[in-house]
Coordinates of C-alpha atoms in Angstrom, one line a residue:
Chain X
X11 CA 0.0 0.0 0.0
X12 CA 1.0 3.5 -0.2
X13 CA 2.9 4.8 2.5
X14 CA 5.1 7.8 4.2
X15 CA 8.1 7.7 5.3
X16 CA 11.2 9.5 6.5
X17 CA 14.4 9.6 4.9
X18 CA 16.7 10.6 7.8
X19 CA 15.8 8.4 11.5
X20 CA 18.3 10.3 13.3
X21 CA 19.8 13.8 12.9
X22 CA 21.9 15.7 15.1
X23 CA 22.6 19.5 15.2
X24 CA 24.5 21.8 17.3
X25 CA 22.4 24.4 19.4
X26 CA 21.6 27.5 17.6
X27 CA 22.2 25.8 13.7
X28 CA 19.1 25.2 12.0
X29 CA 17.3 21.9 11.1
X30 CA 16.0 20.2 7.9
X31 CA 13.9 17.1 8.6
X32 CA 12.6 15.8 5.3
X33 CA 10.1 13.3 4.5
X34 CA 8.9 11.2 0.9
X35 CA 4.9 10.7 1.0
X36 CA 3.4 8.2 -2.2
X37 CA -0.3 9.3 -2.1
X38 CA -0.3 11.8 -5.0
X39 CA -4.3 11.9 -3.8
X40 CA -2.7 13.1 -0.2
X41 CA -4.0 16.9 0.2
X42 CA -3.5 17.6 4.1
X43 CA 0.0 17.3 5.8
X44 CA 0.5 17.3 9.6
X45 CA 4.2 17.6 11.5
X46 CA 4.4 16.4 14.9
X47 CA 6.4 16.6 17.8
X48 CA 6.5 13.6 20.5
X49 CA 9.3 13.8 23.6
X50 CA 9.6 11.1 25.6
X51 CA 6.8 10.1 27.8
X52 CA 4.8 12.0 25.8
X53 CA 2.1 12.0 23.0
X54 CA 3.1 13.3 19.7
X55 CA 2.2 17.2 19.5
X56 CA 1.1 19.3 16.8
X57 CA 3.3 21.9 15.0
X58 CA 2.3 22.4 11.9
X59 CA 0.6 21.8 8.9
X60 CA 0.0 22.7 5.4
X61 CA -2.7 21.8 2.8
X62 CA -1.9 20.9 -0.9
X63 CA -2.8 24.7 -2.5
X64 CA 0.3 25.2 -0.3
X65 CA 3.4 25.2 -0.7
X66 CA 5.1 27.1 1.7
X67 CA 3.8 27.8 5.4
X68 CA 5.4 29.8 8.4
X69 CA 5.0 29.0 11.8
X70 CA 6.9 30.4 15.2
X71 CA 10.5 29.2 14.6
X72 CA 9.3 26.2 11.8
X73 CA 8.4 26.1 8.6
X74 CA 7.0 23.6 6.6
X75 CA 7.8 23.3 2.7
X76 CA 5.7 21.0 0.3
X77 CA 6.6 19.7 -3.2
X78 CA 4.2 18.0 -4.6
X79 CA 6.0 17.2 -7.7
X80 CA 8.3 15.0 -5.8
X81 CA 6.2 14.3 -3.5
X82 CA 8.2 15.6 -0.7
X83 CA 7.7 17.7 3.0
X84 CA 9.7 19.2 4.6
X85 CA 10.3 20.7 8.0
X86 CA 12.7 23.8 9.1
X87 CA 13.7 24.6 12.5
X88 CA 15.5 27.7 12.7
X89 CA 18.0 28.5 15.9
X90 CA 17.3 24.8 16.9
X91 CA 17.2 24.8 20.9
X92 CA 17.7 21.6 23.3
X93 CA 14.2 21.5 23.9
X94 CA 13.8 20.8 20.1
X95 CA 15.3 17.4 20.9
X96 CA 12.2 14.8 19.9
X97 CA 11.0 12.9 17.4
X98 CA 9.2 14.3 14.4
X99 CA 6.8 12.6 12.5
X100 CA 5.1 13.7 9.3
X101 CA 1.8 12.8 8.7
X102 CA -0.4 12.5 5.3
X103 CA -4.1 12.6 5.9
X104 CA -6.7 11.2 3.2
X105 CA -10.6 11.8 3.8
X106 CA -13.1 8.5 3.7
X107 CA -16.1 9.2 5.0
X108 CA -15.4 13.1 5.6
X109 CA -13.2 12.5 8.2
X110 CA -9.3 12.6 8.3
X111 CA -6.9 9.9 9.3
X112 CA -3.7 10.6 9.1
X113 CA -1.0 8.0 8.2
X114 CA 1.8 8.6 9.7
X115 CA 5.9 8.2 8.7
X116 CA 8.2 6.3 11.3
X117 CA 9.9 9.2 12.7
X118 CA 12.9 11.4 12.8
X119 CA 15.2 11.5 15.8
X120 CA 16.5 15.1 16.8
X121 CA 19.2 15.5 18.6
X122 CA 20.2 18.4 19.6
X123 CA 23.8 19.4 21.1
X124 CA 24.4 22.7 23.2
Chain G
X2 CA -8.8 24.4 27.7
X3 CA -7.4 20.7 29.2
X4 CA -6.0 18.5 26.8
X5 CA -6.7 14.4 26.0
X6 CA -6.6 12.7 29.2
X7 CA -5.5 9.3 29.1
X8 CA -5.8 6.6 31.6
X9 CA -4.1 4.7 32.8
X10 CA -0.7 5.7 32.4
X11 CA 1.0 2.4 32.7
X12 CA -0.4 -1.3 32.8
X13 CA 0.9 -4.3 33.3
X14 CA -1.3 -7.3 32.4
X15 CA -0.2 -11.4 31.6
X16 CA -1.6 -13.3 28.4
X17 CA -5.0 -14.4 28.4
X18 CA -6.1 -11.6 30.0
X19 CA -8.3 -9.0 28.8
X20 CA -7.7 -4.8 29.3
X21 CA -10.0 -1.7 29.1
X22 CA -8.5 2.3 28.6
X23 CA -10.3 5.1 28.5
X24 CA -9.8 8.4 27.3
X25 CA -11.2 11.8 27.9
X26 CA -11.2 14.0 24.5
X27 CA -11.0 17.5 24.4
X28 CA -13.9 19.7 25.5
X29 CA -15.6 20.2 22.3
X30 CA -14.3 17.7 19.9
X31 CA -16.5 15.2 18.7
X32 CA -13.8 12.5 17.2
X33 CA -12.0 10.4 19.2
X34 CA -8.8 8.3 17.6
X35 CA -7.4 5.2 19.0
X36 CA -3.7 4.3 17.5
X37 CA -0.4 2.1 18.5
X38 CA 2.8 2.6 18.9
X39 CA 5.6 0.7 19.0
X40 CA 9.3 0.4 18.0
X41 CA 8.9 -1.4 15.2
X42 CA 6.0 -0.6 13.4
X43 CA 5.6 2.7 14.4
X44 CA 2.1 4.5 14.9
X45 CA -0.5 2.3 13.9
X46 CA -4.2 3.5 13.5
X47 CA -6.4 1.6 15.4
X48 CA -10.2 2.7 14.9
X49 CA -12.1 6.4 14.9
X50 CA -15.3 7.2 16.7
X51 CA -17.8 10.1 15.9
X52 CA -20.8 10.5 17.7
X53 CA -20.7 7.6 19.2
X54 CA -20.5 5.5 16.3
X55 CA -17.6 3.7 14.6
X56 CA -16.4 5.8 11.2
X57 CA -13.2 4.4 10.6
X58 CA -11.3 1.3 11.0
X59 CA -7.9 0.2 11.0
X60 CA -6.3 -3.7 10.4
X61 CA -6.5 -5.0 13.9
X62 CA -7.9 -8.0 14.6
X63 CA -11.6 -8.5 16.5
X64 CA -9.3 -8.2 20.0
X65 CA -9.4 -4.9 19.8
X66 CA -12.5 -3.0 20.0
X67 CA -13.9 0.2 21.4
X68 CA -17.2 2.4 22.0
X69 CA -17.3 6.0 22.6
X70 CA -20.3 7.7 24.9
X71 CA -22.4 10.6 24.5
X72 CA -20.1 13.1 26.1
X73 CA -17.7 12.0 23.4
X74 CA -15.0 9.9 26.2
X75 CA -14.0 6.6 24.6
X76 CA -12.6 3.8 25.6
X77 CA -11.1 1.0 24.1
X78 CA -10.6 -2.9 25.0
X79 CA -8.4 -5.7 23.8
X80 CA -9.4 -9.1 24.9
X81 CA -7.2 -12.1 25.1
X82 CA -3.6 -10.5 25.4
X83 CA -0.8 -11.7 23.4
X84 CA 2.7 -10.6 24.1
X85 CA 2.5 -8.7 20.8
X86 CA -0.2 -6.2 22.2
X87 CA 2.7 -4.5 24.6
X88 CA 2.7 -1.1 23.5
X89 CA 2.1 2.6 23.5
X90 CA -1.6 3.3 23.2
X91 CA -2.6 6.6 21.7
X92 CA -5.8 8.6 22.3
X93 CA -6.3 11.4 20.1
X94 CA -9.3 13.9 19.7
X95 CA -10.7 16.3 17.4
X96 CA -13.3 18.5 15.9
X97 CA -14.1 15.6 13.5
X98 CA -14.5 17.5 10.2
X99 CA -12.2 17.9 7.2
X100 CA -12.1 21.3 8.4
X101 CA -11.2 20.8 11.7
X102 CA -7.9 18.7 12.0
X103 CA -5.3 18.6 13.6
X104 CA -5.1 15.4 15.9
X105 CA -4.4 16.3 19.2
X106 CA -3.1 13.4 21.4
X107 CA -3.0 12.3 25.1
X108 CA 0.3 11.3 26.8
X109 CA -0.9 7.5 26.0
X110 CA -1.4 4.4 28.3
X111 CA 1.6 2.1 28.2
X112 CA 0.6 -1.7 27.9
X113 CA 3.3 -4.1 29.1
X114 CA 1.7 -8.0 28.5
X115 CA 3.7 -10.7 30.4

């Protein structure tokens, strides 16, 4: 079946640089994009998103870039901080029914060095 | 506004054995999310409920099942434990609609089966 995925699992940055998480999606029908946040002991937590008339959206330090020609997402994390240190998931959402469910990549490690 | 409430936190059951969660959605939000998580699989959707009715289904088998009541709190159940059920088990509400995503998540219940 179609799927999303990740191309980096692990990244690691120094404190202050900026990070580029990418991820691949195969649904070219996909037209709502999610980026999450999960720490440990914790449920994954919105950040972003961006819908497919989109392809460039700014949020409070991230931004998330979509090209849908090559299927690809992106996520920016400017001045990365310690407390950026998670793991990001990108999500693709389809619509049966009128309602969303996201399907979700495995997952980027962040690490993040001060 | 308090978030998805999840409980419990951690449970430790043996094989054979059957388990119930629950979870407490977001004042307001009428969908209610059930997913799993684990190392190597990832998150895995589980089964949607809207108004108290089942909208969406994942590939689990008949073990796992859930219900959702009228002031939108759901809970789900997984009979006859394997060892293969140990996981992370996600909660996540929202508005429901196309229009009204994101997911927001609890902090999960972790199921340990022994």
């Amino acid at each position: 079946g179609e799927s999303v995925g990740l191309h980096l699992p692990t990244l690691s940055v120094q404190e202050g640089d900026n990070s580029i998480i990418n991820c691949a999606y195969s649904n070219s029908a996909s037209d709502y994009f999610i980026w999450y946040k999960q720490e440990s002991g914790k449920g994954p937590q919105f950040i972003i998103d961006i819908r497919s008339n989109m392809d460039k959206r700014q949020g409070q330090r991230v931004t998330v870039l979509l090209n849908k020609t090559v299927k690809h997402l992106s996520l920016q994390i400017a001045a990365t901080q310690p407390g950026d240190s998670a793991v990001y998931f990108c999500a693709e959402n389809s619509s049966p029914g009128g309602s969303y469910i996201p399907t979700f990549g495995r997952g980027t490690s962040l690490i993040v060095h001060p | 506004k308090a978030g998805v409430t999840q409980t419990p936190r951690y449970l430790i059951k043996t094989r054979g054995q059957q388990v119930t969660l629950s979870c407490s959605p977001i004042s307001g939000h009428r969908s209610v999310s059930w997913y799993q998580q684990t190392p190597g699989q990832g998150l895995q959707f589980l089964f949607e409920y809207f108004s108290e009715t089942q909208r969406n289904k994942g590939n689990f088998p008949g073990r796992f099942s859930g219900r959702q009541f009228s002031n939108s709190r759901s809970e789900m159940n997984v009979s006859t434990l394997e060892l293969g059920d140990s996981a992370l088990y996600l909660c996540a509400s929202s508005g429901g609609t196309p229009d009204n995503s994101p997911l927001h998540f609890g902090n999960g219940t972790r199921l340990t089966v022994t």
